[in-house]
Short mmCIF file of C-alpha atoms in Angstrom, two decimals:
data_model
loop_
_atom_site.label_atom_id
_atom_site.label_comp_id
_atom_site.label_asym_id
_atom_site.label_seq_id
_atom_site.Cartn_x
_atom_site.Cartn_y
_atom_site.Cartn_z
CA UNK A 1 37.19 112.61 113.84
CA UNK A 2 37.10 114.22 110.42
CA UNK A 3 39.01 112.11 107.66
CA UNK A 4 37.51 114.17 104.94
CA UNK A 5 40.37 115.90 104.06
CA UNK A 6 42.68 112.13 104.11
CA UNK A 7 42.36 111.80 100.66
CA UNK A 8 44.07 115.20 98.96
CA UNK A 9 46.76 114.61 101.51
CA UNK A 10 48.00 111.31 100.71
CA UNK A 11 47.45 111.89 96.99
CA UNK A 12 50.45 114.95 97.91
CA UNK A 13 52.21 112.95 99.68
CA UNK A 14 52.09 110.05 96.91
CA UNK A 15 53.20 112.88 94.51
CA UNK A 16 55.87 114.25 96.52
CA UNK A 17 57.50 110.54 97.06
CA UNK A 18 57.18 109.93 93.52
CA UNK A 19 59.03 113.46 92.78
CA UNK A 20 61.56 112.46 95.37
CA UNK A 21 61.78 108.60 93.65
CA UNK A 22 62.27 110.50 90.25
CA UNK A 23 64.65 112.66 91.48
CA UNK A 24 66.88 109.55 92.62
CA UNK A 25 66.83 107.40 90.27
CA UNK A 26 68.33 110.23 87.71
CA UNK A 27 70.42 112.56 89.51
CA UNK A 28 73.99 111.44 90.55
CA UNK A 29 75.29 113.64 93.23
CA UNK A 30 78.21 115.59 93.55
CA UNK A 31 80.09 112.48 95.04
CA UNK A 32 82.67 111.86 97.58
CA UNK A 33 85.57 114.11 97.68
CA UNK A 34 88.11 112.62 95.12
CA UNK A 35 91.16 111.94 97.77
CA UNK A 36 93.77 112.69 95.51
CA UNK A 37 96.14 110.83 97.82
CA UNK A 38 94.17 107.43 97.78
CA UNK A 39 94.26 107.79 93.60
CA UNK A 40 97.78 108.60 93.41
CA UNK A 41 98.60 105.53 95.70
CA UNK A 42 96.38 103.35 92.84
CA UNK A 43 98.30 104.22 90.35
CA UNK A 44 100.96 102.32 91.75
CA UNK A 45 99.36 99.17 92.72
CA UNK A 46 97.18 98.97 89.71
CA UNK A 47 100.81 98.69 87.26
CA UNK A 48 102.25 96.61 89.77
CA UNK A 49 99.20 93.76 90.05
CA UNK A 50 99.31 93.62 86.43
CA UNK A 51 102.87 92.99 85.90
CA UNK A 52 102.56 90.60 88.72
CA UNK A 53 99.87 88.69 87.16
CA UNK A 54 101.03 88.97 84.23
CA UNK A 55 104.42 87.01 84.49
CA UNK A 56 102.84 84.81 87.08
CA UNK A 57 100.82 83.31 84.28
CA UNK A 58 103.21 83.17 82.18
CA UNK A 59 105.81 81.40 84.34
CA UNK A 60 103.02 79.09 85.09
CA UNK A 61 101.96 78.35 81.33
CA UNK A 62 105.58 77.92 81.16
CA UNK A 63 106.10 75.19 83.67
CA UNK A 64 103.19 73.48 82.10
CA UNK A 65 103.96 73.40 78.68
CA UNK A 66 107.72 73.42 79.13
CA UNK A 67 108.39 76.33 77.18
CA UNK A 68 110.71 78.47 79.60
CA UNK A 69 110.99 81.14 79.08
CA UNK A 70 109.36 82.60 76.41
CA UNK A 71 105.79 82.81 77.55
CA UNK A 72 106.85 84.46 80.64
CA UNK A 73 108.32 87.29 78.56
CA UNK A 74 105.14 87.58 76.38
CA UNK A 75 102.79 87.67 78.98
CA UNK A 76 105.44 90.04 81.34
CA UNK A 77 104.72 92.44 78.27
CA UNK A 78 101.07 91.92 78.00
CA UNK A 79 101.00 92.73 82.10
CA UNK A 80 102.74 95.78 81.33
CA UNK A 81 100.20 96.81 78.70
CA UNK A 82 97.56 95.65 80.80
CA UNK A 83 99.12 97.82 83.94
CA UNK A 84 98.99 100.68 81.44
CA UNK A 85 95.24 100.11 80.72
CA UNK A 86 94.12 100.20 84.48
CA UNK A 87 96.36 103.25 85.25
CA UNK A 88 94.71 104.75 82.14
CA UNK A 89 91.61 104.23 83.24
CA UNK A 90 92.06 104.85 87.03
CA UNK A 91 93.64 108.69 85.59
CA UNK A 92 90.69 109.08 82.57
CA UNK A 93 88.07 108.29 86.14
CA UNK A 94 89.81 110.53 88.51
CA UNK A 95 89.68 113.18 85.63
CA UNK A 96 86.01 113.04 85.13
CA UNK A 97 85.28 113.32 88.90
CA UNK A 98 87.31 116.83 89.23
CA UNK A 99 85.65 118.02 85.94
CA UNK A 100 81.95 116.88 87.21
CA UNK A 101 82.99 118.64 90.61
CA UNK A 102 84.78 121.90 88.77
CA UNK A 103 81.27 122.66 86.66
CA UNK B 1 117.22 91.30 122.40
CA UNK B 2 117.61 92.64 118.42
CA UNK B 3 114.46 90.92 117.34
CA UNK B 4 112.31 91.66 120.14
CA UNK B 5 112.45 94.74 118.78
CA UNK B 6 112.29 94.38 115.28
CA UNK B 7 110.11 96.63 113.43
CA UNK B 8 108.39 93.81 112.26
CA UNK B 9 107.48 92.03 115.01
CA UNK B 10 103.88 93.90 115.67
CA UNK B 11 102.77 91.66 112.76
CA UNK B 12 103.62 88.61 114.35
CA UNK B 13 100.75 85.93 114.83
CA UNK B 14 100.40 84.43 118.23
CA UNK B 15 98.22 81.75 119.56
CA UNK B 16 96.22 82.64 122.64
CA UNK B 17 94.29 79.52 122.33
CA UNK B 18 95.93 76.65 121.12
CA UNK B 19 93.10 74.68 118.18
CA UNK B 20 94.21 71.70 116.23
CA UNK B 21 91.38 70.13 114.49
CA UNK B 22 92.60 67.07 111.85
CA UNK B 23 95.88 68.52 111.73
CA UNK B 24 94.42 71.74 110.31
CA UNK B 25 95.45 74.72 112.82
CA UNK B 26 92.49 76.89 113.88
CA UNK B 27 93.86 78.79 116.87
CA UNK B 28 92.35 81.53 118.75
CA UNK B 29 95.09 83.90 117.68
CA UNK B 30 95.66 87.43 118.42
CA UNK B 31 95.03 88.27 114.57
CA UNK B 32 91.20 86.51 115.51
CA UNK B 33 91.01 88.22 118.45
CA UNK B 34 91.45 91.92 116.88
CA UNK B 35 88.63 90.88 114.53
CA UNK B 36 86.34 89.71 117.51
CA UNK B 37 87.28 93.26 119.44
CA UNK B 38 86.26 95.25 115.75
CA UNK B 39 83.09 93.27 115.02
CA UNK B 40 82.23 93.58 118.55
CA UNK B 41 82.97 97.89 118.44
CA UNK B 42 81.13 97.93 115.41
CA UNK B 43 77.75 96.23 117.05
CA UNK B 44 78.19 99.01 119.97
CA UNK B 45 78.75 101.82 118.03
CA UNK B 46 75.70 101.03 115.50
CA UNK B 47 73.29 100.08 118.72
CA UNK B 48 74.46 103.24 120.80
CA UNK B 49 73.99 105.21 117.99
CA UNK B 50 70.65 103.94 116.76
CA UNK B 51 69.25 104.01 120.27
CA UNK B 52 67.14 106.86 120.51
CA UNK B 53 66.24 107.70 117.57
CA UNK B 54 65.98 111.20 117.55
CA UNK B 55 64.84 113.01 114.49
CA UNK B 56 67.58 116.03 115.59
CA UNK B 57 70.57 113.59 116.31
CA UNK B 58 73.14 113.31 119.23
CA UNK B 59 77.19 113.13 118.57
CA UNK B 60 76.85 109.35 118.42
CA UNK B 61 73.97 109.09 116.10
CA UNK B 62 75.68 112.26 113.77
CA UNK B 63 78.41 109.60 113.41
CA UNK B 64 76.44 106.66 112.40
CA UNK B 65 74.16 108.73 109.99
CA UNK B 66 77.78 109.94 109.21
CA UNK B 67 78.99 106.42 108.24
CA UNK B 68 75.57 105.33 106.64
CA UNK B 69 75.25 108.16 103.82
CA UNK B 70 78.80 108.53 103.17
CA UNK B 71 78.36 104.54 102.28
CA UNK B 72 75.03 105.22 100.59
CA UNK B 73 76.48 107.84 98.52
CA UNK B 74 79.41 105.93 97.14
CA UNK B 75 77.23 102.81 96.38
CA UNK B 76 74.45 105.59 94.38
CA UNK B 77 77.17 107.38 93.13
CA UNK B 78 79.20 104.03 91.55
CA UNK B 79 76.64 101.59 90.83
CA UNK B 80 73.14 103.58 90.44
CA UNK B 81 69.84 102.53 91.46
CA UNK B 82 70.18 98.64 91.30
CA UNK B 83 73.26 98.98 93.83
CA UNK B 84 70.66 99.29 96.68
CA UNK B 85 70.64 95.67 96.97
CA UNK B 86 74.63 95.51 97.58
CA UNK B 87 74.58 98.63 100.23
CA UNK B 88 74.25 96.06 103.10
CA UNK B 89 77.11 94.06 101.93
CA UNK B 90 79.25 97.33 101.35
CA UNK B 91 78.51 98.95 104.58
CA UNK B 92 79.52 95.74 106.46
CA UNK B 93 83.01 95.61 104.48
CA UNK B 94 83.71 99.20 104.74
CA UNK B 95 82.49 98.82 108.59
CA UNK B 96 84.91 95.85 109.47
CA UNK B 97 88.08 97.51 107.23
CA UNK B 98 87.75 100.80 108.96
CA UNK B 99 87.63 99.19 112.37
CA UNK B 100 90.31 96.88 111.68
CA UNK B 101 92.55 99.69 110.16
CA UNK B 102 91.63 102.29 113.02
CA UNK B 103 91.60 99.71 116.01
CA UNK B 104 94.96 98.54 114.61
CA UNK B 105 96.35 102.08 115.59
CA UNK B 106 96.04 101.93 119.35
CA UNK B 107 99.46 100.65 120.58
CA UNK B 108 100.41 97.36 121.53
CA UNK B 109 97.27 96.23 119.47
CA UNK B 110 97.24 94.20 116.28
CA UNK B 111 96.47 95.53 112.83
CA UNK B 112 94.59 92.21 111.36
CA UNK B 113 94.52 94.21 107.78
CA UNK B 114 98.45 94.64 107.68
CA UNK B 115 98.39 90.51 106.52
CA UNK B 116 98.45 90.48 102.99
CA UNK B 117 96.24 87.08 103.48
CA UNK B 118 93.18 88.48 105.37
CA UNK B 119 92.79 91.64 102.63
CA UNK B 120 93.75 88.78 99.92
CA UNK B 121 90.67 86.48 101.08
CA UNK B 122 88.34 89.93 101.10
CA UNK B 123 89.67 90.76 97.32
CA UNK B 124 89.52 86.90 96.62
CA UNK B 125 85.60 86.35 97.52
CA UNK B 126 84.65 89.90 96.20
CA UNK B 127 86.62 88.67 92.91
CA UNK B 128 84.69 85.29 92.88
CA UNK B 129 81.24 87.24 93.79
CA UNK B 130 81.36 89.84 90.84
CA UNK B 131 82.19 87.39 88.20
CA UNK B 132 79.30 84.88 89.52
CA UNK B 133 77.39 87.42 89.97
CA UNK B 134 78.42 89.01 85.90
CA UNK B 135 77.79 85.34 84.68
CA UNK B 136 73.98 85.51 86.40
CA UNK B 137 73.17 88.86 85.13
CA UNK B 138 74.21 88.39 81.64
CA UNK B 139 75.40 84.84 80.59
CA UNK B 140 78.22 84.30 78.31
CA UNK B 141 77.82 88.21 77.33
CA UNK B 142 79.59 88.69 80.51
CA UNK B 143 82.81 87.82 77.49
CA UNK B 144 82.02 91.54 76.19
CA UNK B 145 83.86 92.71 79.12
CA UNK B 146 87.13 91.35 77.98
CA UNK B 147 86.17 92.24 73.94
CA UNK B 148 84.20 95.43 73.93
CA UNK B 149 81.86 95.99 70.91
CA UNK B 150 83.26 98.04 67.93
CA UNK B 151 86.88 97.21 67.97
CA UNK B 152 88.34 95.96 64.91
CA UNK B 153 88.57 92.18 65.29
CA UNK B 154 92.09 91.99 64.52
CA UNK B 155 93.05 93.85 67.50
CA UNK B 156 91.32 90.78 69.76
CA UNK B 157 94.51 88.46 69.61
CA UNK B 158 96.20 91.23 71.59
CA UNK B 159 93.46 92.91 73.09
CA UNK B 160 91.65 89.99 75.09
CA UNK B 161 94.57 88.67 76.91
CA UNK B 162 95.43 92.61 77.60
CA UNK B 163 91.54 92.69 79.45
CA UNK B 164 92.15 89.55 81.03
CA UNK B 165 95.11 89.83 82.50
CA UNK B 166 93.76 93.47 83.78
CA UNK B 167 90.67 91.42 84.86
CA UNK B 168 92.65 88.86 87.18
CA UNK B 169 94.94 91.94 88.47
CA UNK B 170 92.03 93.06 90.60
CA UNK B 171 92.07 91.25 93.66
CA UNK B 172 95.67 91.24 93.83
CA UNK B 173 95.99 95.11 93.37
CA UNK B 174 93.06 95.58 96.05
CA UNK B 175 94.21 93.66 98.67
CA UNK B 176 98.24 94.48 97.92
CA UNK B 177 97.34 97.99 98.21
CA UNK B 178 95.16 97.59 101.25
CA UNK B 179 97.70 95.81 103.17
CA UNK B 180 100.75 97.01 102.24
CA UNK B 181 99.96 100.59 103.33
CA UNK B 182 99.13 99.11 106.63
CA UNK B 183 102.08 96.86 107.17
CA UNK B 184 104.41 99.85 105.71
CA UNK B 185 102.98 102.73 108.08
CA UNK B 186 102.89 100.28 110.93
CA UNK B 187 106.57 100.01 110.16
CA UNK B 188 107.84 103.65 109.88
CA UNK B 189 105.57 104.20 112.81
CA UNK B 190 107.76 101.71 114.55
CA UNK B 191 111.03 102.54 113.15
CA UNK B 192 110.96 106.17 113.99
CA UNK B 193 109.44 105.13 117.86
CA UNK B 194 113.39 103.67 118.12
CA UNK B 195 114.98 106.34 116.58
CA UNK B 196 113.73 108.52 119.84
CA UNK B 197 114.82 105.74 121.90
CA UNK B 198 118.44 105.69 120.45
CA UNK B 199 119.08 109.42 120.19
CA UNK B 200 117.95 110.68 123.67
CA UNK B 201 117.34 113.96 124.59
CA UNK B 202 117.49 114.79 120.44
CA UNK B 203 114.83 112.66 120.02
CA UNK B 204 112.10 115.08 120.54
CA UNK B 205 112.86 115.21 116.83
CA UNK B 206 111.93 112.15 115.35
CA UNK B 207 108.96 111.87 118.35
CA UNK B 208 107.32 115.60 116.36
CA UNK B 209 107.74 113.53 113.42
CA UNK B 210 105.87 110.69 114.77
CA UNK B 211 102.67 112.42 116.11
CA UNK B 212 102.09 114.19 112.33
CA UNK B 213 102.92 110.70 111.11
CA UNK B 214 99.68 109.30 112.97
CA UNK B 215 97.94 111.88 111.74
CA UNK B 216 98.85 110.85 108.25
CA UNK B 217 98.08 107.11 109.17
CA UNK B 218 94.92 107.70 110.40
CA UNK B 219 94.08 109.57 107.32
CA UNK B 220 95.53 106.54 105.00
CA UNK B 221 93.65 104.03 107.58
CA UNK B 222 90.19 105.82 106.98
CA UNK B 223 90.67 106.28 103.13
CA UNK B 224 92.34 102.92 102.28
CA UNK B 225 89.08 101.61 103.47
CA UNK B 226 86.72 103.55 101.63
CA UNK B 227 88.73 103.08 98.48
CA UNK B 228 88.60 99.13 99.63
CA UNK B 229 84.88 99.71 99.29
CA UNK B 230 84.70 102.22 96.58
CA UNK B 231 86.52 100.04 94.25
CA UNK B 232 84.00 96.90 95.17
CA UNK B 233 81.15 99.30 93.99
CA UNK B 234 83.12 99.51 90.80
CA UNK B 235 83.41 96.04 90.22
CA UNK B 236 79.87 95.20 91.04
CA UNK B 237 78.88 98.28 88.72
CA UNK B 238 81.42 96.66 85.86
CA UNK B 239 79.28 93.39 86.68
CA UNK B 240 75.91 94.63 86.17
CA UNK B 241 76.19 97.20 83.09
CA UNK B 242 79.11 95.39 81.60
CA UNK B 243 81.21 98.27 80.28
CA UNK B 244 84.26 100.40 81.92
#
């Protein structure tokens, strides 16, 4: 059998892998379709776990230090801020992936 | 009478086999048994579709190379090149979810992922993982996450108990929002089936509505679990390169 020609053909193949390697490791592709839906519904949840959080810790710091009910009301504010942050970001995120898909 | 036919009574937990071991409860429950019936779908549908390997594929294998890149693609897409390592992980917890959330469709079955506990545990570990795994990668730098480089450090008073509290939000906001659009489909779904009941020959009405609301709820069950799993990409990605 003639292997002569092995040689040129792997080094192409070795080229076209590494081409195909390069190609992954910097492109990001198009990406799933944003389901505007799913986002919407995360907006919600994302406020709501905050505040939730939020006062839970505070009603618990509260019980602990004996404090009631002050801490509860700071940290009920800082879940609000805090449910404003991830619906911030979850909107800024959902922005970029229409603007990636528009262009 | 009433509460046999509660809305709410498709999410009740019963014990098929009875399991008491040091006055912990383990029973075989119908909630276990769902899971069984998905993991066990899942096996058959991956080894039916991966059986012949053809390099133009069959409906079945379409549908697994289907469910593979579309997972692929979100963990590229979210975390980069050093997500490979987590696609295995991702693919099983998308897998499961999706089962779960579809299998929990079919009448008279049982949607495990309407209990705000099972999607809590999922959120709960996933939580646990990505910090451990944040600590691993980076040490006490993982402590940028919550204080982020070039702020002014006045602001950190107010500004690091705003992070954390956003931090600790995220398992409860993914598994709240995970189960409670199960549990509250489930419920219309069941609410409107008695409305055609009660009114008769007018309730061709509410039973239209009903067959475009399964359409809707198969929809939420197939996104809810990608966004499950999109959202764990996130995380890991927030865990690795440390920055939102």
């Amino acid at each position: 059998m003639d292997r002569d020609d092995l040689p040129p053909a792997t080094e192409e193949l070795d080229a076209r892998i590494k081409r195909a390697r390069d190609a992954r490791r910097g492109a990001k592709s198009k990406g799933p379709p944003p389901a505007g839906l799913a986002w919407a519904m995360r907006l919600t949840t994302e406020m709501f776990a905050a505040l939730v959080v939020g006062g839970g810790l505070g009603w618990l710091l509260d019980r602990w230090l004996g404090t009631r009910p002050w801490l509860m009301l700071v940290f009920l504010l800082i879940g609000c801020a805090a449910g404003m942050l991830n619906a911030y970001r979850v909107a800024r995120r959902f922005e970029s992936d229409v603007d990636n898909r528009g262009t | 009478m009433a509460a046999e036919h509660s809305p709410l009574e498709q999410f009740a937990i019963k014990r098929i086999v009875e399991l008491d071991v040091g006055g912990v409860d383990i029973s075989f429950t119908n909630s276990s048994a769902m899971m069984v019936i998905a993991v066990a779908s899942i096996t058959l549908f991956l080894m039916l579709g991966t059986r012949r390997h053809a390099l133009i594929p069959g409906r079945w294998q379409s549908v697994v190379e289907l469910a593979y890149e579309l997972v692929a693609r979100t963990v590229r897409d979210n975390i980069g090149i050093e997500g490979r390592p987590y696609f295995a992980f991702i693919f099983s917890l998308f897998m499961f979810l999706l089962f779960c959330n579809v299998l929990g469709l079919i009448p008279y079955s049982f949607t495990v992922t309407s209990h705000i506990i099972v999607t809590f545990v999922f959120a709960g570990a996933i939580f646990v993982g990505v910090t451990v795994l944040g600590f691993v990668r980076h040490g006490l730098k993982f402590f940028s996450l919550f204080f982020p480089p070039g702020v002014p450090i006045y602001l950190a008073p107010l500004l690091v108990p705003i992070e954390f509290i956003s931090y600790l939000s995220r398992p409860i906001s993914l598994s709240v929002r995970l189960a409670a659009n199960m549990m509250a489909g489930h419920t219309m779904l069941k609410v409107f089936a008695g409305f055609v009941v009660a009114l008769g020959l007018m309730g061709v009405a509410p039973l239209i509505f009903i067959v475009l609301l399964y359409a809707l709820e198969t929809l939420i069950a197939f996104l809810q679990a990608y966004v499950f799993a999109v959202l764990t990409c996130l995380y890991i990605n927030d865990a690795i390169h440390l920055h939102h």
